[in-house]
JSON list of C-alpha atoms and ligand atoms in Angstrom, two decimals:
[
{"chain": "A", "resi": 934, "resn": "UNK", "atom": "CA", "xyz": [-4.72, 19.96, 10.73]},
{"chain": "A", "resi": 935, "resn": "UNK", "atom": "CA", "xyz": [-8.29, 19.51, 8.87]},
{"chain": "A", "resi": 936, "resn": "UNK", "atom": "CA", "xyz": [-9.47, 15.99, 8.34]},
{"chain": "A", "resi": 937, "resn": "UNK", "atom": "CA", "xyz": [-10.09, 14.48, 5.30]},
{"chain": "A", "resi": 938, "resn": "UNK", "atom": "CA", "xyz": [-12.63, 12.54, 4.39]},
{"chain": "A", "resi": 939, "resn": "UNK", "atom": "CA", "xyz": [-12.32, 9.64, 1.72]},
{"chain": "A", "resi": 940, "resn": "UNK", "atom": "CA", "xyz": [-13.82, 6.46, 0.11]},
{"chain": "A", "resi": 941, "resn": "UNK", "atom": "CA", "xyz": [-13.03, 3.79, -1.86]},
{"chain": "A", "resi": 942, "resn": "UNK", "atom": "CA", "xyz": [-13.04, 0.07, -2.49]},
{"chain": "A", "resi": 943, "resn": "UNK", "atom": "CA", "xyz": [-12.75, -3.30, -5.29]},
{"chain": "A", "resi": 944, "resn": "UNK", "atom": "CA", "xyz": [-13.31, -3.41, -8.43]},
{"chain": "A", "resi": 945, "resn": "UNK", "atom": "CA", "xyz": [-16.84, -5.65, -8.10]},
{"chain": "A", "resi": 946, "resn": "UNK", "atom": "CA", "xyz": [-18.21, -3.34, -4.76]},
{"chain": "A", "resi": 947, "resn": "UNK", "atom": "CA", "xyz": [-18.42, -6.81, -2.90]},
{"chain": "A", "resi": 948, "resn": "UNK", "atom": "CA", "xyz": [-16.18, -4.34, -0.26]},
{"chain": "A", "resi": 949, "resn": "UNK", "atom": "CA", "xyz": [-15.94, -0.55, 0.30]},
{"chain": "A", "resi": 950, "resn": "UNK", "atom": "CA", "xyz": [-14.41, 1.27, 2.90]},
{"chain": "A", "resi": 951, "resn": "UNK", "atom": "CA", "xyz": [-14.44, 5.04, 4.44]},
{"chain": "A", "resi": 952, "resn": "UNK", "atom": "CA", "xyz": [-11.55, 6.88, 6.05]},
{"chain": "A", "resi": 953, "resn": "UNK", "atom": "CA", "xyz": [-11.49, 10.26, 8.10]},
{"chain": "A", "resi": 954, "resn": "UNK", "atom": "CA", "xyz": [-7.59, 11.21, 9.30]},
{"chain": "A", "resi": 955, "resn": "UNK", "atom": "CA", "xyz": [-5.67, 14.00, 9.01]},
{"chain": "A", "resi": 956, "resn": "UNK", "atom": "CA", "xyz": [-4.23, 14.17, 5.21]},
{"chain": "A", "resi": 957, "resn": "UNK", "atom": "CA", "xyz": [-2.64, 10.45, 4.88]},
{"chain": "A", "resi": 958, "resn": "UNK", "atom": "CA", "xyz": [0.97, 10.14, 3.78]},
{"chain": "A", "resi": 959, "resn": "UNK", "atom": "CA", "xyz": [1.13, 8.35, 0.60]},
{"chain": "A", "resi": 960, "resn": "UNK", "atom": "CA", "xyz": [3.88, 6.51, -1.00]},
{"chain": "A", "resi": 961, "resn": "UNK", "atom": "CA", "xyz": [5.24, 4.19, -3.88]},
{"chain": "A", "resi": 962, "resn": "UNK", "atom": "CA", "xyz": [6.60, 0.51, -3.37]},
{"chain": "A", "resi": 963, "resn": "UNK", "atom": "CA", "xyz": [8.53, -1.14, -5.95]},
{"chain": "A", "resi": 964, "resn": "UNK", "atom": "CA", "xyz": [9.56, -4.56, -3.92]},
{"chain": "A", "resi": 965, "resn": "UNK", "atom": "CA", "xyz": [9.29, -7.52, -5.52]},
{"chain": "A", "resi": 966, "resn": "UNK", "atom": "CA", "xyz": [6.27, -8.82, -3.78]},
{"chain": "A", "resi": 967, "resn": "UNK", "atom": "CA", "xyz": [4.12, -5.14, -4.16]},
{"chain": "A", "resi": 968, "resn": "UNK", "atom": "CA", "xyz": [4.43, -6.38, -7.62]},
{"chain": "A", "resi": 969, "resn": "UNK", "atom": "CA", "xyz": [3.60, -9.87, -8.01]},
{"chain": "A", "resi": 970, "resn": "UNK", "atom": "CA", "xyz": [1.07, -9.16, -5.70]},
{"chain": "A", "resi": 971, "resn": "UNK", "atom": "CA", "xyz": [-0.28, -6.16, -8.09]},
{"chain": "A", "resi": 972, "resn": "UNK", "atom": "CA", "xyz": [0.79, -7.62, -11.47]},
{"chain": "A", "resi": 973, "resn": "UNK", "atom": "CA", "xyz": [2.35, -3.94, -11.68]},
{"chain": "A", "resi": 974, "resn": "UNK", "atom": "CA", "xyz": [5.48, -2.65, -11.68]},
{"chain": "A", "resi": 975, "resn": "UNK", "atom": "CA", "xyz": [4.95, -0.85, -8.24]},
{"chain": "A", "resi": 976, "resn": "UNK", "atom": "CA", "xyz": [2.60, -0.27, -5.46]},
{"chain": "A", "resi": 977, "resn": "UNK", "atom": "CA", "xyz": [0.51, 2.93, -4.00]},
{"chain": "A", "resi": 978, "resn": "UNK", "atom": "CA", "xyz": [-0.79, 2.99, -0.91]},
{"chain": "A", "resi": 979, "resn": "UNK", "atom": "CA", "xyz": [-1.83, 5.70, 1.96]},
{"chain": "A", "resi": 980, "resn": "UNK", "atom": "CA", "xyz": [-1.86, 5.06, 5.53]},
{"chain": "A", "resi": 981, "resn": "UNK", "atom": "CA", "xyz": [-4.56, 5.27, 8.01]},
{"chain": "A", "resi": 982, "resn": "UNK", "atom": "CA", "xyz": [-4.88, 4.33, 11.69]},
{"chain": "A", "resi": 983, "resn": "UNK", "atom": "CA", "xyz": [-7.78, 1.11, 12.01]},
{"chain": "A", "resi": 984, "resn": "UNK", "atom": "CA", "xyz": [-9.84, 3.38, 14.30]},
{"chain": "A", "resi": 985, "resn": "UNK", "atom": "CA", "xyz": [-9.88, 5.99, 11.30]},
{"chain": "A", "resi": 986, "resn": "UNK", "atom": "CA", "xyz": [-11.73, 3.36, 8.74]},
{"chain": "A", "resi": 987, "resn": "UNK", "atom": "CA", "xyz": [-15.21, 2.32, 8.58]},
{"chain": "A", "resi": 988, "resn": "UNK", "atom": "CA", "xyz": [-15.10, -1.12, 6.25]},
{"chain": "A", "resi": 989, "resn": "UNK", "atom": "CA", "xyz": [-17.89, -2.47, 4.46]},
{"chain": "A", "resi": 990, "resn": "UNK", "atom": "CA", "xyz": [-17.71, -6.10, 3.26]},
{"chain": "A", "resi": 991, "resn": "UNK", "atom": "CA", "xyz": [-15.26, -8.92, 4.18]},
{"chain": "A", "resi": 992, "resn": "UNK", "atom": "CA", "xyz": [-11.84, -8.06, 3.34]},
{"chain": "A", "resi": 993, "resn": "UNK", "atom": "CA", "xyz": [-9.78, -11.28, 2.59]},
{"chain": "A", "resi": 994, "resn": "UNK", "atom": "CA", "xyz": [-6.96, -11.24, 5.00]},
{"chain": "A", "resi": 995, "resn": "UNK", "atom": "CA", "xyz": [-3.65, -13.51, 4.28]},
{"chain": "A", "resi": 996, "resn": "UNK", "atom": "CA", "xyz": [0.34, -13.71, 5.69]},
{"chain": "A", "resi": 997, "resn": "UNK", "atom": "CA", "xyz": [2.42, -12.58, 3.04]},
{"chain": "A", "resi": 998, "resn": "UNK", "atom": "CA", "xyz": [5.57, -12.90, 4.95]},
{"chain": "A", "resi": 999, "resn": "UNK", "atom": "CA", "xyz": [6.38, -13.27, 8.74]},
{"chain": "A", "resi": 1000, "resn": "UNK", "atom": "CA", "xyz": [6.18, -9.06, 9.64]},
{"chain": "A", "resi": 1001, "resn": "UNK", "atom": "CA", "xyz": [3.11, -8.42, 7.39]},
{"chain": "A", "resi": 1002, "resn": "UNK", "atom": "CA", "xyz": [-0.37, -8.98, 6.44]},
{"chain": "A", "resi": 1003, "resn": "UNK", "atom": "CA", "xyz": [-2.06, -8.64, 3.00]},
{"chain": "A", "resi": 1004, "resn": "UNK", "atom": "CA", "xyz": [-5.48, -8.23, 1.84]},
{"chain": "A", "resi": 1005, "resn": "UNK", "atom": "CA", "xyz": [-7.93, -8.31, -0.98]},
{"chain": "A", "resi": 1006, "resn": "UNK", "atom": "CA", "xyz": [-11.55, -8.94, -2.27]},
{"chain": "A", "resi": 1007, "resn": "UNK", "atom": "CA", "xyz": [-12.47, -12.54, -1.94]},
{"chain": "A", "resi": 1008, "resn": "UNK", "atom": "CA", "xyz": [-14.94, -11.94, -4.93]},
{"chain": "A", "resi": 1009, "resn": "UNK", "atom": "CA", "xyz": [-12.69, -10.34, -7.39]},
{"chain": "A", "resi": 1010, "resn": "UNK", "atom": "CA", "xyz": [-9.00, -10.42, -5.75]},
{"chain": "A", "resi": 1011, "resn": "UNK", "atom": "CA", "xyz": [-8.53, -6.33, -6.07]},
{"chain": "A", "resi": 1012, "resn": "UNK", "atom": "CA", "xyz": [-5.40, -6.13, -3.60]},
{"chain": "A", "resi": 1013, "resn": "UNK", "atom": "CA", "xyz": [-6.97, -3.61, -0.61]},
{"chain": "A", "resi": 1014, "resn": "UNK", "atom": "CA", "xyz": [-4.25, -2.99, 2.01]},
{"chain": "A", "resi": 1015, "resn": "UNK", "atom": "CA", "xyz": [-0.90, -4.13, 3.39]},
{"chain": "A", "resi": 1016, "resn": "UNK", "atom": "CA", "xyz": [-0.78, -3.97, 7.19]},
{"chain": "A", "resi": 1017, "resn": "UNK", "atom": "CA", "xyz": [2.89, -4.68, 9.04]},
{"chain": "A", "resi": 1018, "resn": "UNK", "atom": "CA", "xyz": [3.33, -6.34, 12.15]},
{"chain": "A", "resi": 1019, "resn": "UNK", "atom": "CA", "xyz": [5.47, -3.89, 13.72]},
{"chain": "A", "resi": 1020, "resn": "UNK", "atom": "CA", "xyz": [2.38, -1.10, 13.41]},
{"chain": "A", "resi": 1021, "resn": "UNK", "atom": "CA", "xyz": [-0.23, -3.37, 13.22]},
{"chain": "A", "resi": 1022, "resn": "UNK", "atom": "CA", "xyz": [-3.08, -0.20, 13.85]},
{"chain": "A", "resi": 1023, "resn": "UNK", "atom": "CA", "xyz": [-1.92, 1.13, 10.48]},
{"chain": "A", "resi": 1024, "resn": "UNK", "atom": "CA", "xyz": [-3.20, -0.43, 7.11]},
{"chain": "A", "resi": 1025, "resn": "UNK", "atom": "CA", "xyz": [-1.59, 0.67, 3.94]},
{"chain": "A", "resi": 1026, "resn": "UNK", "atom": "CA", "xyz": [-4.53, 1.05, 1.37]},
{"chain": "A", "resi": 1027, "resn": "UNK", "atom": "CA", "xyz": [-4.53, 0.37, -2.54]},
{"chain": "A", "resi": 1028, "resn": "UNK", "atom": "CA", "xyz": [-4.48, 4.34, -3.24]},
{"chain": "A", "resi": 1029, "resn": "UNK", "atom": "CA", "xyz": [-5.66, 3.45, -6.49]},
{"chain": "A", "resi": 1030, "resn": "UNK", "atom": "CA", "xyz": [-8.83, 1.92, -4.89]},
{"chain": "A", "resi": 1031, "resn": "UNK", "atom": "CA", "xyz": [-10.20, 5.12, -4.23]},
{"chain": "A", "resi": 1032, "resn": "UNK", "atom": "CA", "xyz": [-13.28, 6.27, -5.54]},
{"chain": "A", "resi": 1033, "resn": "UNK", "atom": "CA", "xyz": [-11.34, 9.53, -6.36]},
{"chain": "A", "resi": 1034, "resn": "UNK", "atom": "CA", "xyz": [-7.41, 8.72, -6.51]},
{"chain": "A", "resi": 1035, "resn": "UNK", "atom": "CA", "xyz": [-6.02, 12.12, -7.57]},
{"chain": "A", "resi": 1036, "resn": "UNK", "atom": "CA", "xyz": [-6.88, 13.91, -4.27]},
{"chain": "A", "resi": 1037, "resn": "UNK", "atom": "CA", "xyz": [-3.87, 11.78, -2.93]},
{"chain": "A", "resi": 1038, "resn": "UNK", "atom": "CA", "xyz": [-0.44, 12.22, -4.21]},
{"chain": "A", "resi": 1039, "resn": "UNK", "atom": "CA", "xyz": [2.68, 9.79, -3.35]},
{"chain": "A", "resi": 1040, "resn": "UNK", "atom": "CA", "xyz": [5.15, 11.65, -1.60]},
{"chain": "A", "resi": 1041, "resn": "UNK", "atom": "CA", "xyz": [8.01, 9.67, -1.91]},
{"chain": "A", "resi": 1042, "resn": "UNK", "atom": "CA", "xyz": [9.41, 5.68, -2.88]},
{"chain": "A", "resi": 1043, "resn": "UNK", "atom": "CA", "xyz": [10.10, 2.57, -1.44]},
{"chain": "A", "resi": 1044, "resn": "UNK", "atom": "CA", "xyz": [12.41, -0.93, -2.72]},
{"chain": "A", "resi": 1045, "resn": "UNK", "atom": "CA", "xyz": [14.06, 1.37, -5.41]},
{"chain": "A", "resi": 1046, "resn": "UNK", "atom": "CA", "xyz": [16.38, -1.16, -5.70]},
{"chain": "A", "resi": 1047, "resn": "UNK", "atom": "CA", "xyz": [13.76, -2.91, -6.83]},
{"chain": "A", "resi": 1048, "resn": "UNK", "atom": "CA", "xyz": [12.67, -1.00, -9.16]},
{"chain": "A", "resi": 1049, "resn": "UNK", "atom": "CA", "xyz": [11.12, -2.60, -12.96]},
{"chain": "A", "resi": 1050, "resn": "UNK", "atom": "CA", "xyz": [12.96, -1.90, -16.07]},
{"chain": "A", "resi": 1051, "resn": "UNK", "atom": "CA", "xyz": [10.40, -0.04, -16.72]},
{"chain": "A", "resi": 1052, "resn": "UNK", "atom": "CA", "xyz": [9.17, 2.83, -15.73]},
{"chain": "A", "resi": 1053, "resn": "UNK", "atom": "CA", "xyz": [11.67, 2.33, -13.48]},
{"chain": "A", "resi": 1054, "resn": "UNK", "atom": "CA", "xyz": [12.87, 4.93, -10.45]},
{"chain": "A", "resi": 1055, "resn": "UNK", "atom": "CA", "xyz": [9.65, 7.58, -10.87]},
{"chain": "A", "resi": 1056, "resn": "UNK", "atom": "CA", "xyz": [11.25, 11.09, -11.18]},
{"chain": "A", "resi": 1057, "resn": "UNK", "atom": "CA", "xyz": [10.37, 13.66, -8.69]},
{"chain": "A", "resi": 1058, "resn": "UNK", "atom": "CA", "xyz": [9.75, 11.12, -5.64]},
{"chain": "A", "resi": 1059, "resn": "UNK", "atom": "CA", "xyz": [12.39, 11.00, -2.60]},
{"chain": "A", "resi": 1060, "resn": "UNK", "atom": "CA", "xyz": [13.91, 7.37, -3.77]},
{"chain": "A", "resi": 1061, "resn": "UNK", "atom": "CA", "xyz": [14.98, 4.93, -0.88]},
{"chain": "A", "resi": 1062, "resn": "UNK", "atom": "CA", "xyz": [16.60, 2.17, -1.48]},
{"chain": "A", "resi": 1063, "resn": "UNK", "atom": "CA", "xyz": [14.60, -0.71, 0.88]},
{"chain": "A", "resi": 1064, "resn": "UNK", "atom": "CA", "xyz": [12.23, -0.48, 3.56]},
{"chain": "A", "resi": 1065, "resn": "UNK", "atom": "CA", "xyz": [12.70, -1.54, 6.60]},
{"chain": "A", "resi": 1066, "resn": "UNK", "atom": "CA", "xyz": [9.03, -2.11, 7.58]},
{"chain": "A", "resi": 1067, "resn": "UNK", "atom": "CA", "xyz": [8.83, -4.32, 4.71]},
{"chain": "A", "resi": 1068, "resn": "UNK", "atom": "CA", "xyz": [11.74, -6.58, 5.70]},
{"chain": "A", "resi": 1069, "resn": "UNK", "atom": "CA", "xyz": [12.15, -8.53, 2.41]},
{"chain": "A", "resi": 1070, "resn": "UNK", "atom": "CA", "xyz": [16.11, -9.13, 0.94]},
{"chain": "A", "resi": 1071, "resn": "UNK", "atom": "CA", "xyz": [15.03, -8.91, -2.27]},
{"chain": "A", "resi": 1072, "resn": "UNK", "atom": "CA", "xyz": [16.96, -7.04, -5.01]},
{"chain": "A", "resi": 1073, "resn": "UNK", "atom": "CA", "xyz": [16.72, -6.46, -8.93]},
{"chain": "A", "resi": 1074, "resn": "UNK", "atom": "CA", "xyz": [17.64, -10.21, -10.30]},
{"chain": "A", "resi": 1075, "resn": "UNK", "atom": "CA", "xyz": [18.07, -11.72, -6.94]},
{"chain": "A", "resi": 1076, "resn": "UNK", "atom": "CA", "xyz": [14.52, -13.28, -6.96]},
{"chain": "B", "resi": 255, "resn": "LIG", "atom": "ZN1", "xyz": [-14.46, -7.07, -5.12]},
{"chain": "B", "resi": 256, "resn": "LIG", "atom": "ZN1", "xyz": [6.18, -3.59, -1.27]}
]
């Protein structure tokens, strides 16, 4: 496979990252903490290994829950990556935090249950209910 070379970072510059990997697999997440954490009513992220980015910058690490990791900007709080316990070599970046977002396209959806009212369950996108990785109990209402 070719590699694929991509940048990206927060909304102030204050951190910027690189990535070369073979094409990263990129996916939704509509769990209830993608979107507090986002103020959204879902998450999109791509995963790379740790040896495949080149940061720039602090990122603001913090423990979300007790399997993952979360991170943003400490200057202007643009949510960078998600990083699990169980795979801890893999961060899961803010797709939308790259300098050119449309060469990446989700491939499929996470927490459907989860889902907002609106948009709701995106059309077109393998749905699955929860996520294992993500570990959280959390259903529509149940929050
Ligand atoms: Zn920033
Ligand atoms: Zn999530």
């Amino acid at each position: 496979m070719s590699e694929m070379a991509l940048s990206g970072g927060c909304l102030c510059g204050a951190v910027r990252y690189t990535t070369r990997s073979e094409k990263p697999h990129a996916s939704v997440c509509h769990c209830r903490m993608c979107q507090r954490w986002n103020g959204a009513p879902f998450f999109m992220a791509f995963s790379v290994r740790a040896t495949e980015i080149t940061w720039q910058g602090q990122p603001v690490e913090w423990r979300s829950s007790d399997i993952a990791v979360r991170s943003h900007c400490g200057a202007c709080g643009t949510p960078l990556y998600w990083k699990g316990d169980r795979e801890p070599e893999y961060f899961d970046i803010a797709l939308m935090t790259l300098d050119d977002p449309s060469v990446l396209t989700p491939v499929d959806q996470i927490w459907s249950t989860a889902a907002a009212h609106w948009p709701g369950i995106l059309p077109d996108l393998t749905a699955w209910p929860r996520e294992e990785r993500e570990g959280e109990p959390f259903v529509r209402g149940s929050d």
